[in-house]
mmCIF file of C-alpha atoms in Angstrom:
data_model
loop_
_atom_site.group_PDB
_atom_site.id
_atom_site.type_symbol
_atom_site.label_atom_id
_atom_site.label_comp_id
_atom_site.label_asym_id
_atom_site.label_seq_id
_atom_site.Cartn_x
_atom_site.Cartn_y
_atom_site.Cartn_z
ATOM 1 C CA UNK A 1 0.000 0.000 0.000
ATOM 2 C CA UNK A 2 1.353 3.366 -0.978
ATOM 3 C CA UNK A 3 2.081 5.807 1.803
ATOM 4 C CA UNK A 4 1.096 8.713 -0.455
ATOM 5 C CA UNK A 5 -1.869 8.113 -2.737
ATOM 6 C CA UNK A 6 -2.973 10.167 -5.714
ATOM 7 C CA UNK A 7 -5.417 11.967 -3.399
ATOM 8 C CA UNK A 8 -2.518 12.927 -1.099
ATOM 9 C CA UNK A 9 -0.562 14.275 -4.051
ATOM 10 C CA UNK A 10 -3.610 16.207 -5.201
ATOM 11 C CA UNK A 11 -4.037 17.772 -1.749
ATOM 12 C CA UNK A 12 -0.297 18.514 -1.616
ATOM 13 C CA UNK A 13 -0.554 20.451 -4.863
ATOM 14 C CA UNK A 14 -3.606 22.360 -3.615
ATOM 15 C CA UNK A 15 -1.762 23.279 -0.408
ATOM 16 C CA UNK A 16 1.628 24.098 -1.936
ATOM 17 C CA UNK A 17 0.473 26.745 -4.406
ATOM 18 C CA UNK A 18 -1.219 29.161 -1.936
ATOM 19 C CA UNK A 19 1.424 28.377 0.703
ATOM 20 C CA UNK A 20 4.321 29.394 -1.526
ATOM 21 C CA UNK A 21 2.419 32.389 -2.906
ATOM 22 C CA UNK A 22 1.533 33.643 0.586
ATOM 23 C CA UNK A 23 5.087 33.160 1.820
ATOM 24 C CA UNK A 24 6.589 35.049 -1.122
ATOM 25 C CA UNK A 25 4.071 37.904 -0.920
ATOM 26 C CA UNK A 26 4.427 38.364 2.849
ATOM 27 C CA UNK A 27 8.228 38.292 2.664
ATOM 28 C CA UNK A 28 8.249 40.766 -0.232
ATOM 29 C CA UNK A 29 5.943 43.177 1.591
ATOM 30 C CA UNK A 30 8.147 43.104 4.695
ATOM 31 C CA UNK A 31 11.314 43.537 2.627
ATOM 32 C CA UNK A 32 9.896 46.427 0.585
ATOM 33 C CA UNK A 33 8.731 48.248 3.703
ATOM 34 C CA UNK A 34 12.162 47.885 5.313
ATOM 35 C CA UNK A 35 14.057 48.635 2.105
ATOM 36 C CA UNK A 36 12.694 52.185 1.884
ATOM 37 C CA UNK A 37 13.854 52.960 5.421
ATOM 38 C CA UNK A 38 17.250 51.401 4.793
ATOM 39 C CA UNK A 39 17.754 53.504 1.667
ATOM 40 C CA UNK A 40 17.018 56.635 3.707
ATOM 41 C CA UNK A 41 19.381 55.493 6.466
ATOM 42 C CA UNK A 42 22.240 54.613 4.095
ATOM 43 C CA UNK A 43 21.810 57.857 2.157
ATOM 44 C CA UNK A 44 21.870 59.882 5.373
ATOM 45 C CA UNK A 45 25.058 58.148 6.504
ATOM 46 C CA UNK A 46 26.673 58.553 3.066
ATOM 47 C CA UNK A 47 27.329 54.842 2.613
ATOM 48 C CA UNK A 48 27.406 52.763 -0.583
ATOM 49 C CA UNK A 49 24.069 51.532 -1.969
ATOM 50 C CA UNK A 50 25.298 47.929 -1.971
ATOM 51 C CA UNK A 51 25.099 47.834 1.828
ATOM 52 C CA UNK A 52 21.283 48.058 1.572
ATOM 53 C CA UNK A 53 21.142 44.673 -0.159
ATOM 54 C CA UNK A 54 23.532 43.155 2.387
ATOM 55 C CA UNK A 55 21.416 44.420 5.277
ATOM 56 C CA UNK A 56 18.205 43.172 3.660
ATOM 57 C CA UNK A 57 19.773 39.753 3.095
ATOM 58 C CA UNK A 58 20.449 39.509 6.828
ATOM 59 C CA UNK A 59 16.800 40.328 7.575
ATOM 60 C CA UNK A 60 15.386 37.587 5.332
ATOM 61 C CA UNK A 61 15.640 34.817 8.026
ATOM 62 C CA UNK A 62 13.636 36.990 10.426
ATOM 63 C CA UNK A 63 10.987 37.736 7.808
ATOM 64 C CA UNK A 64 10.775 34.072 6.805
ATOM 65 C CA UNK A 65 10.222 33.050 10.418
ATOM 66 C CA UNK A 66 7.240 35.427 10.513
ATOM 67 C CA UNK A 67 5.890 34.460 7.096
ATOM 68 C CA UNK A 68 6.147 30.662 7.351
ATOM 69 C CA UNK A 69 3.358 30.171 9.977
ATOM 70 C CA UNK A 70 1.012 32.515 8.080
ATOM 71 C CA UNK A 71 1.837 30.831 4.782
ATOM 72 C CA UNK A 72 1.238 27.380 6.268
ATOM 73 C CA UNK A 73 -2.112 28.387 7.764
ATOM 74 C CA UNK A 74 -3.434 30.111 4.654
ATOM 75 C CA UNK A 75 -2.071 27.436 2.336
ATOM 76 C CA UNK A 76 -3.992 24.656 4.114
ATOM 77 C CA UNK A 77 -7.066 26.818 4.698
ATOM 78 C CA UNK A 78 -7.400 27.950 1.088
ATOM 79 C CA UNK A 79 -6.792 24.403 -0.173
ATOM 80 C CA UNK A 80 -9.570 22.881 1.963
ATOM 81 C CA UNK A 81 -11.853 25.846 1.330
ATOM 82 C CA UNK A 82 -11.518 25.185 -2.400
ATOM 83 C CA UNK A 83 -12.259 21.486 -1.845
ATOM 84 C CA UNK A 84 -15.336 22.339 0.236
ATOM 85 C CA UNK A 85 -16.763 24.856 -2.231
ATOM 86 C CA UNK A 86 -16.337 22.456 -5.155
ATOM 87 C CA UNK A 87 -17.953 19.588 -3.137
ATOM 88 C CA UNK A 88 -14.782 17.502 -3.544
ATOM 89 C CA UNK A 89 -14.524 17.339 0.244
ATOM 90 C CA UNK A 90 -17.965 15.684 0.397
ATOM 91 C CA UNK A 91 -16.796 13.095 -2.134
ATOM 92 C CA UNK A 92 -13.689 12.302 -0.069
ATOM 93 C CA UNK A 93 -15.857 11.917 3.031
ATOM 94 C CA UNK A 94 -18.318 9.703 1.159
ATOM 95 C CA UNK A 95 -15.590 7.229 0.182
ATOM 96 C CA UNK A 96 -14.461 6.908 3.799
ATOM 97 C CA UNK A 97 -11.671 9.440 4.052
ATOM 98 C CA UNK A 98 -12.032 11.241 7.376
ATOM 99 C CA UNK A 99 -10.625 14.631 8.196
ATOM 100 C CA UNK A 100 -7.785 13.029 10.155
ATOM 101 C CA UNK A 101 -6.742 11.083 7.054
ATOM 102 C CA UNK A 102 -7.042 14.141 4.830
ATOM 103 C CA UNK A 103 -4.728 16.073 7.157
ATOM 104 C CA UNK A 104 -1.846 13.636 6.575
ATOM 105 C CA UNK A 105 -0.232 15.777 3.873
ATOM 106 C CA UNK A 106 -0.887 19.104 5.644
ATOM 107 C CA UNK A 107 0.851 17.709 8.712
ATOM 108 C CA UNK A 108 3.826 16.738 6.575
ATOM 109 C CA UNK A 109 4.036 20.364 5.471
ATOM 110 C CA UNK A 110 3.593 21.510 9.069
ATOM 111 C CA UNK A 111 6.365 19.300 10.479
ATOM 112 C CA UNK A 112 8.802 20.134 7.671
ATOM 113 C CA UNK A 113 8.180 23.881 7.971
ATOM 114 C CA UNK A 114 8.314 23.685 11.758
ATOM 115 C CA UNK A 115 11.817 22.204 11.537
ATOM 116 C CA UNK A 116 12.808 24.909 9.046
ATOM 117 C CA UNK A 117 11.417 27.590 11.355
ATOM 118 C CA UNK A 118 13.219 26.060 14.332
ATOM 119 C CA UNK A 119 16.510 26.277 12.428
ATOM 120 C CA UNK A 120 15.740 29.885 11.483
ATOM 121 C CA UNK A 121 14.763 31.238 14.908
ATOM 122 C CA UNK A 122 17.138 29.016 16.839
ATOM 123 C CA UNK A 123 20.374 29.252 14.878
ATOM 124 C CA UNK A 124 20.296 31.238 11.609
ATOM 125 C CA UNK A 125 18.370 34.331 12.689
ATOM 126 C CA UNK A 126 20.642 35.184 15.680
ATOM 127 C CA UNK A 127 23.725 35.124 13.448
ATOM 128 C CA UNK A 128 21.996 37.140 10.710
ATOM 129 C CA UNK A 129 20.684 39.691 13.210
ATOM 130 C CA UNK A 130 24.184 40.251 14.564
ATOM 131 C CA UNK A 131 25.528 40.703 11.027
ATOM 132 C CA UNK A 132 22.767 43.253 10.379
ATOM 133 C CA UNK A 133 23.653 45.234 13.518
ATOM 134 C CA UNK A 134 27.346 45.085 12.598
ATOM 135 C CA UNK A 135 26.667 46.512 9.137
ATOM 136 C CA UNK A 136 24.676 49.343 10.703
ATOM 137 C CA UNK A 137 27.515 50.095 13.118
ATOM 138 C CA UNK A 138 30.131 50.070 10.373
ATOM 139 C CA UNK A 139 27.973 52.340 8.255
ATOM 140 C CA UNK A 140 27.600 54.869 11.068
ATOM 141 C CA UNK A 141 31.291 54.721 11.955
ATOM 142 C CA UNK A 142 32.494 55.053 8.343
ATOM 143 C CA UNK A 143 34.099 51.622 8.124
ATOM 144 C CA UNK A 144 32.214 50.931 4.888
ATOM 145 C CA UNK A 145 33.668 53.954 3.214
ATOM 146 C CA UNK A 146 31.308 56.884 3.516
ATOM 147 C CA UNK A 147 30.815 58.646 0.225
ATOM 148 C CA UNK A 148 31.638 62.327 -0.216
ATOM 149 C CA UNK A 149 28.496 64.260 -1.035
ATOM 150 C CA UNK A 150 28.776 66.725 -3.899
ATOM 151 C CA UNK A 151 28.303 70.343 -2.882
ATOM 152 C CA UNK A 152 28.532 69.643 0.853
ATOM 153 C CA UNK A 153 31.321 69.970 3.412
ATOM 154 C CA UNK A 154 32.594 66.542 4.474
ATOM 155 C CA UNK A 155 34.681 66.207 7.621
ATOM 156 C CA UNK A 156 37.571 63.752 7.942
ATOM 157 C CA UNK A 157 38.071 63.545 11.667
ATOM 158 C CA UNK A 158 38.107 66.825 13.601
ATOM 159 C CA UNK A 159 40.862 68.687 11.719
ATOM 160 C CA UNK A 160 40.053 68.306 8.026
ATOM 161 C CA UNK A 161 37.152 69.474 5.852
ATOM 162 C CA UNK A 162 36.623 68.690 2.155
ATOM 163 C CA UNK A 163 34.160 70.044 -0.385
ATOM 164 C CA UNK A 164 33.828 69.086 -4.051
ATOM 165 C CA UNK A 165 31.735 70.520 -6.866
ATOM 166 C CA UNK A 166 31.555 67.464 -9.127
ATOM 167 C CA UNK A 167 32.209 63.724 -8.896
ATOM 168 C CA UNK A 168 32.647 61.344 -11.822
ATOM 169 C CA UNK A 169 33.692 57.739 -12.464
ATOM 170 C CA UNK A 170 32.017 56.525 -9.231
ATOM 171 C CA UNK A 171 33.864 59.049 -7.092
ATOM 172 C CA UNK A 172 37.327 58.395 -8.487
ATOM 173 C CA UNK A 173 37.594 61.663 -10.418
ATOM 174 C CA UNK A 174 36.770 64.858 -8.511
ATOM 175 C CA UNK A 175 36.484 68.445 -9.738
ATOM 176 C CA UNK A 176 36.303 71.822 -8.014
ATOM 177 C CA UNK A 177 37.919 70.862 -4.712
ATOM 178 C CA UNK A 178 38.368 72.837 -1.512
ATOM 179 C CA UNK A 179 40.359 71.367 1.399
ATOM 180 C CA UNK A 180 40.996 72.895 4.793
ATOM 181 C CA UNK A 181 43.266 71.125 7.295
ATOM 182 C CA UNK A 182 44.568 72.127 10.709
ATOM 183 C CA UNK A 183 47.371 70.490 12.700
ATOM 184 C CA UNK A 184 47.750 70.248 16.463
ATOM 185 C CA UNK A 185 50.392 73.027 16.568
ATOM 186 C CA UNK A 186 48.014 75.531 14.935
ATOM 187 C CA UNK A 187 49.264 75.240 11.351
ATOM 188 C CA UNK A 188 46.487 75.634 8.796
ATOM 189 C CA UNK A 189 46.431 74.634 5.127
ATOM 190 C CA UNK A 190 43.731 75.708 2.651
ATOM 191 C CA UNK A 191 43.803 74.281 -0.853
ATOM 192 C CA UNK A 192 41.692 74.875 -3.943
ATOM 193 C CA UNK A 193 42.219 72.670 -6.996
ATOM 194 C CA UNK A 194 40.510 72.085 -10.308
ATOM 195 C CA UNK A 195 40.808 68.285 -10.113
ATOM 196 C CA UNK A 196 41.641 65.570 -7.605
ATOM 197 C CA UNK A 197 41.822 61.811 -7.119
ATOM 198 C CA UNK A 198 42.004 59.541 -4.069
ATOM 199 C CA UNK A 199 44.850 57.023 -4.014
ATOM 200 C CA UNK A 200 45.567 54.157 -1.654
ATOM 201 C CA UNK A 201 48.808 53.769 0.315
ATOM 202 C CA UNK A 202 50.594 50.941 2.071
ATOM 203 C CA UNK A 203 49.199 52.297 5.346
ATOM 204 C CA UNK A 204 45.513 51.264 5.667
ATOM 205 C CA UNK A 205 44.920 54.235 7.989
ATOM 206 C CA UNK A 206 46.117 56.825 5.443
ATOM 207 C CA UNK A 207 45.041 57.747 1.911
ATOM 208 C CA UNK A 208 46.488 60.261 -0.551
ATOM 209 C CA UNK A 209 44.436 63.003 -2.186
ATOM 210 C CA UNK A 210 46.334 63.918 -5.367
ATOM 211 C CA UNK A 211 45.379 67.473 -6.387
ATOM 212 C CA UNK A 212 45.944 69.012 -9.831
ATOM 213 C CA UNK A 213 46.164 72.674 -10.917
ATOM 214 C CA UNK A 214 45.461 74.538 -7.722
ATOM 215 C CA UNK A 215 46.489 77.054 -5.098
ATOM 216 C CA UNK A 216 47.717 76.249 -1.575
ATOM 217 C CA UNK A 217 47.608 78.697 1.325
ATOM 218 C CA UNK A 218 49.837 77.841 4.304
ATOM 219 C CA UNK A 219 49.482 79.682 7.610
ATOM 220 C CA UNK A 220 51.173 79.118 10.977
ATOM 221 C CA UNK A 221 51.355 81.005 14.309
ATOM 222 C CA UNK A 222 54.959 82.166 13.596
ATOM 223 C CA UNK A 223 54.177 83.434 10.069
ATOM 224 C CA UNK A 224 53.722 87.153 9.607
ATOM 225 C CA UNK A 225 51.382 86.498 6.688
ATOM 226 C CA UNK A 226 50.066 83.323 5.014
ATOM 227 C CA UNK A 227 52.218 81.804 2.262
ATOM 228 C CA UNK A 228 50.526 81.210 -1.071
ATOM 229 C CA UNK A 229 51.809 78.987 -3.851
ATOM 230 C CA UNK A 230 50.452 77.555 -7.078
ATOM 231 C CA UNK A 231 51.006 73.952 -8.094
ATOM 232 C CA UNK A 232 50.337 71.656 -10.994
ATOM 233 C CA UNK A 233 50.315 68.545 -8.785
ATOM 234 C CA UNK A 234 50.255 68.138 -5.017
ATOM 235 C CA UNK A 235 49.785 65.063 -2.808
ATOM 236 C CA UNK A 236 47.874 65.665 0.417
ATOM 237 C CA UNK A 237 47.959 62.795 2.953
ATOM 238 C CA UNK A 238 44.701 62.228 4.840
ATOM 239 C CA UNK A 239 44.645 60.274 8.090
ATOM 240 C CA UNK A 240 41.489 58.200 8.285
ATOM 241 C CA UNK A 241 39.683 58.338 11.622
ATOM 242 C CA UNK A 242 40.147 55.357 13.919
ATOM 243 C CA UNK A 243 37.173 53.022 13.726
ATOM 244 C CA UNK A 244 35.965 51.481 16.948
ATOM 245 C CA UNK A 245 35.622 47.694 16.909
ATOM 246 C CA UNK A 246 32.065 46.369 17.002
ATOM 247 C CA UNK A 247 30.892 44.502 20.075
ATOM 248 C CA UNK A 248 30.937 40.732 20.180
ATOM 249 C CA UNK A 249 27.784 38.796 19.325
ATOM 250 C CA UNK A 250 25.274 38.389 22.109
ATOM 251 C CA UNK A 251 24.641 41.943 23.198
ATOM 252 C CA UNK A 252 20.914 41.209 22.856
ATOM 253 C CA UNK A 253 18.840 38.096 23.608
ATOM 254 C CA UNK A 254 17.788 37.642 20.001
ATOM 255 C CA UNK A 255 21.444 37.343 18.972
ATOM 256 C CA UNK A 256 21.863 34.163 21.022
ATOM 257 C CA UNK A 257 21.181 30.727 19.589
ATOM 258 C CA UNK A 258 18.875 28.366 21.480
ATOM 259 C CA UNK A 259 21.732 26.346 23.087
ATOM 260 C CA UNK A 260 23.345 29.622 24.172
ATOM 261 C CA UNK A 261 20.079 30.790 25.736
ATOM 262 C CA UNK A 262 19.844 27.523 27.682
ATOM 263 C CA UNK A 263 23.439 27.817 28.869
ATOM 264 C CA UNK A 264 23.083 31.456 29.915
ATOM 265 C CA UNK A 265 19.680 30.959 31.531
ATOM 266 C CA UNK A 266 20.991 28.112 33.707
ATOM 267 C CA UNK A 267 24.197 29.911 34.716
ATOM 268 C CA UNK A 268 24.383 30.908 38.411
ATOM 269 C CA UNK A 269 26.612 33.885 37.577
ATOM 270 C CA UNK A 270 23.992 36.073 35.876
ATOM 271 C CA UNK A 271 21.539 38.475 37.476
ATOM 272 C CA UNK A 272 17.892 37.647 38.044
ATOM 273 C CA UNK A 273 16.847 40.202 35.436
ATOM 274 C CA UNK A 274 19.113 38.717 32.776
ATOM 275 C CA UNK A 275 17.889 35.227 33.638
ATOM 276 C CA UNK A 276 14.264 36.313 33.198
ATOM 277 C CA UNK A 277 15.051 37.984 29.875
ATOM 278 C CA UNK A 278 16.920 34.942 28.593
ATOM 279 C CA UNK A 279 14.257 32.447 29.677
ATOM 280 C CA UNK A 280 11.473 34.592 28.229
ATOM 281 C CA UNK A 281 13.186 34.823 24.874
ATOM 282 C CA UNK A 282 13.828 31.057 24.847
ATOM 283 C CA UNK A 283 10.218 30.120 25.634
ATOM 284 C CA UNK A 284 8.918 32.741 23.181
ATOM 285 C CA UNK A 285 10.829 31.131 20.327
ATOM 286 C CA UNK A 286 9.745 27.622 21.307
ATOM 287 C CA UNK A 287 6.004 28.364 21.593
ATOM 288 C CA UNK A 288 6.041 30.221 18.273
ATOM 289 C CA UNK A 289 7.510 27.118 16.617
ATOM 290 C CA UNK A 290 5.399 24.496 18.434
ATOM 291 C CA UNK A 291 2.185 26.354 17.594
ATOM 292 C CA UNK A 292 2.735 25.395 13.951
ATOM 293 C CA UNK A 293 1.670 21.823 14.835
ATOM 294 C CA UNK A 294 -1.844 23.128 15.510
ATOM 295 C CA UNK A 295 -2.105 25.094 12.260
ATOM 296 C CA UNK A 296 -3.572 22.227 10.143
ATOM 297 C CA UNK A 297 -6.466 21.696 12.603
ATOM 298 C CA UNK A 298 -7.141 25.443 12.849
ATOM 299 C CA UNK A 299 -7.039 25.825 9.082
ATOM 300 C CA UNK A 300 -9.475 22.936 8.554
ATOM 301 C CA UNK A 301 -11.882 24.227 11.208
ATOM 302 C CA UNK A 302 -12.024 27.666 9.566
ATOM 303 C CA UNK A 303 -11.901 26.519 5.937
ATOM 304 C CA UNK A 304 -15.296 24.826 5.682
ATOM 305 C CA UNK A 305 -18.162 27.314 5.325
ATOM 306 C CA UNK A 306 -21.799 26.365 6.102
ATOM 307 C CA UNK A 307 -23.713 24.535 3.390
ATOM 308 C CA UNK A 308 -24.946 26.723 0.547
ATOM 309 C CA UNK A 309 -22.571 29.467 1.670
ATOM 310 C CA UNK A 310 -19.416 30.899 0.129
ATOM 311 C CA UNK A 311 -18.540 33.117 3.085
ATOM 312 C CA UNK A 312 -14.849 33.965 3.502
ATOM 313 C CA UNK A 313 -15.238 34.722 7.208
ATOM 314 C CA UNK A 314 -12.911 31.834 8.108
ATOM 315 C CA UNK A 315 -10.052 33.332 6.107
ATOM 316 C CA UNK A 316 -10.528 36.658 7.872
ATOM 317 C CA UNK A 317 -10.720 35.031 11.313
ATOM 318 C CA UNK A 318 -7.618 32.920 10.681
ATOM 319 C CA UNK A 319 -5.503 36.039 10.115
ATOM 320 C CA UNK A 320 -7.029 37.740 13.172
ATOM 321 C CA UNK A 321 -6.331 34.710 15.377
ATOM 322 C CA UNK A 322 -2.733 34.152 14.280
ATOM 323 C CA UNK A 323 -1.813 37.844 14.580
ATOM 324 C CA UNK A 324 -3.540 38.120 17.975
ATOM 325 C CA UNK A 325 -1.741 35.060 19.308
ATOM 326 C CA UNK A 326 1.588 36.421 18.048
ATOM 327 C CA UNK A 327 0.961 39.719 19.862
ATOM 328 C CA UNK A 328 -0.033 37.867 23.054
ATOM 329 C CA UNK A 329 3.254 35.970 22.890
ATOM 330 C CA UNK A 330 5.182 39.221 22.487
ATOM 331 C CA UNK A 331 3.386 40.658 25.516
ATOM 332 C CA UNK A 332 4.075 37.454 27.468
ATOM 333 C CA UNK A 333 7.765 37.712 26.621
ATOM 334 C CA UNK A 334 7.843 41.314 27.842
ATOM 335 C CA UNK A 335 6.134 40.643 31.193
ATOM 336 C CA UNK A 336 8.253 37.518 31.681
ATOM 337 C CA UNK A 337 11.443 39.469 30.996
ATOM 338 C CA UNK A 338 10.407 42.084 33.575
ATOM 339 C CA UNK A 339 9.892 39.369 36.188
ATOM 340 C CA UNK A 340 6.207 40.250 36.661
ATOM 341 C CA UNK A 341 5.130 36.727 35.687
ATOM 342 C CA UNK A 342 7.236 33.599 35.374
ATOM 343 C CA UNK A 343 8.097 33.054 31.669
ATOM 344 C CA UNK A 344 6.665 29.526 31.795
ATOM 345 C CA UNK A 345 3.271 30.887 32.841
ATOM 346 C CA UNK A 346 3.378 34.008 30.662
ATOM 347 C CA UNK A 347 4.028 32.050 27.454
ATOM 348 C CA UNK A 348 2.760 28.499 27.915
ATOM 349 C CA UNK A 349 -0.620 29.248 29.531
ATOM 350 C CA UNK A 350 -1.774 31.253 26.445
ATOM 351 C CA UNK A 351 -0.422 28.417 24.287
ATOM 352 C CA UNK A 352 -2.501 25.749 26.054
ATOM 353 C CA UNK A 353 -5.598 27.974 26.050
ATOM 354 C CA UNK A 354 -5.216 28.623 22.337
ATOM 355 C CA UNK A 355 -4.503 24.927 21.694
ATOM 356 C CA UNK A 356 -7.683 23.982 23.604
ATOM 357 C CA UNK A 357 -9.718 26.386 21.465
ATOM 358 C CA UNK A 358 -8.258 24.966 18.242
ATOM 359 C CA UNK A 359 -8.843 21.344 19.292
ATOM 360 C CA UNK A 360 -12.461 22.160 20.219
ATOM 361 C CA UNK A 361 -13.033 23.860 16.862
ATOM 362 C CA UNK A 362 -11.556 20.886 15.008
ATOM 363 C CA UNK A 363 -13.643 18.440 17.045
ATOM 364 C CA UNK A 364 -16.818 20.335 16.168
ATOM 365 C CA UNK A 365 -16.075 20.099 12.440
ATOM 366 C CA UNK A 366 -14.693 16.560 12.355
ATOM 367 C CA UNK A 367 -16.791 14.648 14.876
ATOM 368 C CA UNK A 368 -20.038 16.564 15.529
ATOM 369 C CA UNK A 369 -22.690 16.055 12.816
ATOM 370 C CA UNK A 370 -23.357 19.423 11.229
ATOM 371 C CA UNK A 371 -20.843 20.992 13.590
ATOM 372 C CA UNK A 372 -19.775 24.495 12.688
ATOM 373 C CA UNK A 373 -17.546 26.189 15.327
ATOM 374 C CA UNK A 374 -18.079 29.631 13.825
ATOM 375 C CA UNK A 375 -21.651 29.019 12.718
ATOM 376 C CA UNK A 376 -23.087 31.821 14.866
ATOM 377 C CA UNK A 377 -20.531 34.253 13.518
ATOM 378 C CA UNK A 378 -21.293 33.093 9.976
ATOM 379 C CA UNK A 379 -25.008 33.821 10.469
ATOM 380 C CA UNK A 380 -24.294 37.261 11.914
ATOM 381 C CA UNK A 381 -21.863 37.938 9.085
ATOM 382 C CA UNK A 382 -24.426 36.849 6.472
ATOM 383 C CA UNK A 383 -27.216 38.959 8.000
ATOM 384 C CA UNK A 384 -24.891 41.959 8.212
ATOM 385 C CA UNK A 385 -24.022 41.520 4.543
ATOM 386 C CA UNK A 386 -27.711 41.397 3.550
ATOM 387 C CA UNK A 387 -28.479 44.463 5.695
ATOM 388 C CA UNK A 388 -25.542 46.406 4.244
ATOM 389 C CA UNK A 389 -26.505 45.425 0.707
ATOM 390 C CA UNK A 390 -30.078 46.568 1.319
ATOM 391 C CA UNK A 391 -28.903 49.828 2.810
ATOM 392 C CA UNK A 392 -26.723 50.554 -0.191
ATOM 393 C CA UNK A 393 -29.506 49.588 -2.577
ATOM 394 C CA UNK A 394 -31.940 51.906 -0.741
ATOM 395 C CA UNK A 395 -29.393 54.746 -0.945
ATOM 396 C CA UNK A 396 -29.005 54.277 -4.695
ATOM 397 C CA UNK A 397 -32.776 54.194 -5.242
ATOM 398 C CA UNK A 398 -33.274 57.345 -3.167
ATOM 399 C CA UNK A 399 -30.488 59.134 -5.017
ATOM 400 C CA UNK A 400 -32.037 58.132 -8.353
ATOM 401 C CA UNK A 401 -35.474 59.313 -7.199
ATOM 402 C CA UNK A 402 -34.122 62.696 -6.049
ATOM 403 C CA UNK A 403 -32.409 63.253 -9.364
#
């Protein structure tokens, strides 16, 4: 006997298409929203555009961990909703295939995606989040090579200011330069040049600005008047500012992997506050992953509308429930981290309450004849739709009569 029948493969195809589509759309929406802010941030810091794509790449594991549960839920829900509306679900039931049997393939998806999500939130996401924070630090500190903005004064450290009128060849060729530098002993140098070019040196902390066709003004405390000279070529060394090293990984709970959270949370050398924060973050990640095992039952319970109805209320409620539970978990993590409630209670009690609700809803659909866990809401929703439709129709008729 085959483990996967043609019916299982058919259900797998019906689940996979909306699942993948939902996952891609949700990830793209999150990335696009963040991308606009990153472009503004990088532009304000004067960094290269390529760093935006590197920072976004490090956010993808976090966005996938948020999108996978929603994609799984909607993928199964839309698949079974389509089967119910086309009466295929009634045919499957008539030939002896119960809901438990029909959920075999959805549970395969759920277990596989749960393991993927566990790898993301437990191991990949902490590393990627640290890399994202490091890129932001390097951008702010200038380690990524801040670009010189045309028409603005750019400071190199505290003693040197540079302004250019035009930049070409990706910043390699500069025109209309003004440089002002001041040394510790009070000596000042002001230079104007028609052209310039940055050149590397053997010293990584120093670069050379080669100026062409310009005028240099040199002033010092012991000079009676500034000295002025013209030049066809002049090399001006520029000391790059010292860049502070970025902190080591683990400055925040979400930068720790799951084994690291366990080790830190069980250490007797940490404070009570840090222990609460670490335990809360650990349990938050675990309940978010374990909840995926209940998604197939929730999706099935909300996918099947009442007979002779095409209401999409279940789809709407599924999104409301999953977002609400996610927000409750975030609140539970916060109160657990503050020590107001033990993290076990703050995060696992809502989980068991939500699991009880889902199991009851599934039982009503699968084992109670004519059971409809959201039947009352469906009737209210249907009556509201009829009332709203009548109200709009009355408004159109009245408007037509007045005219």
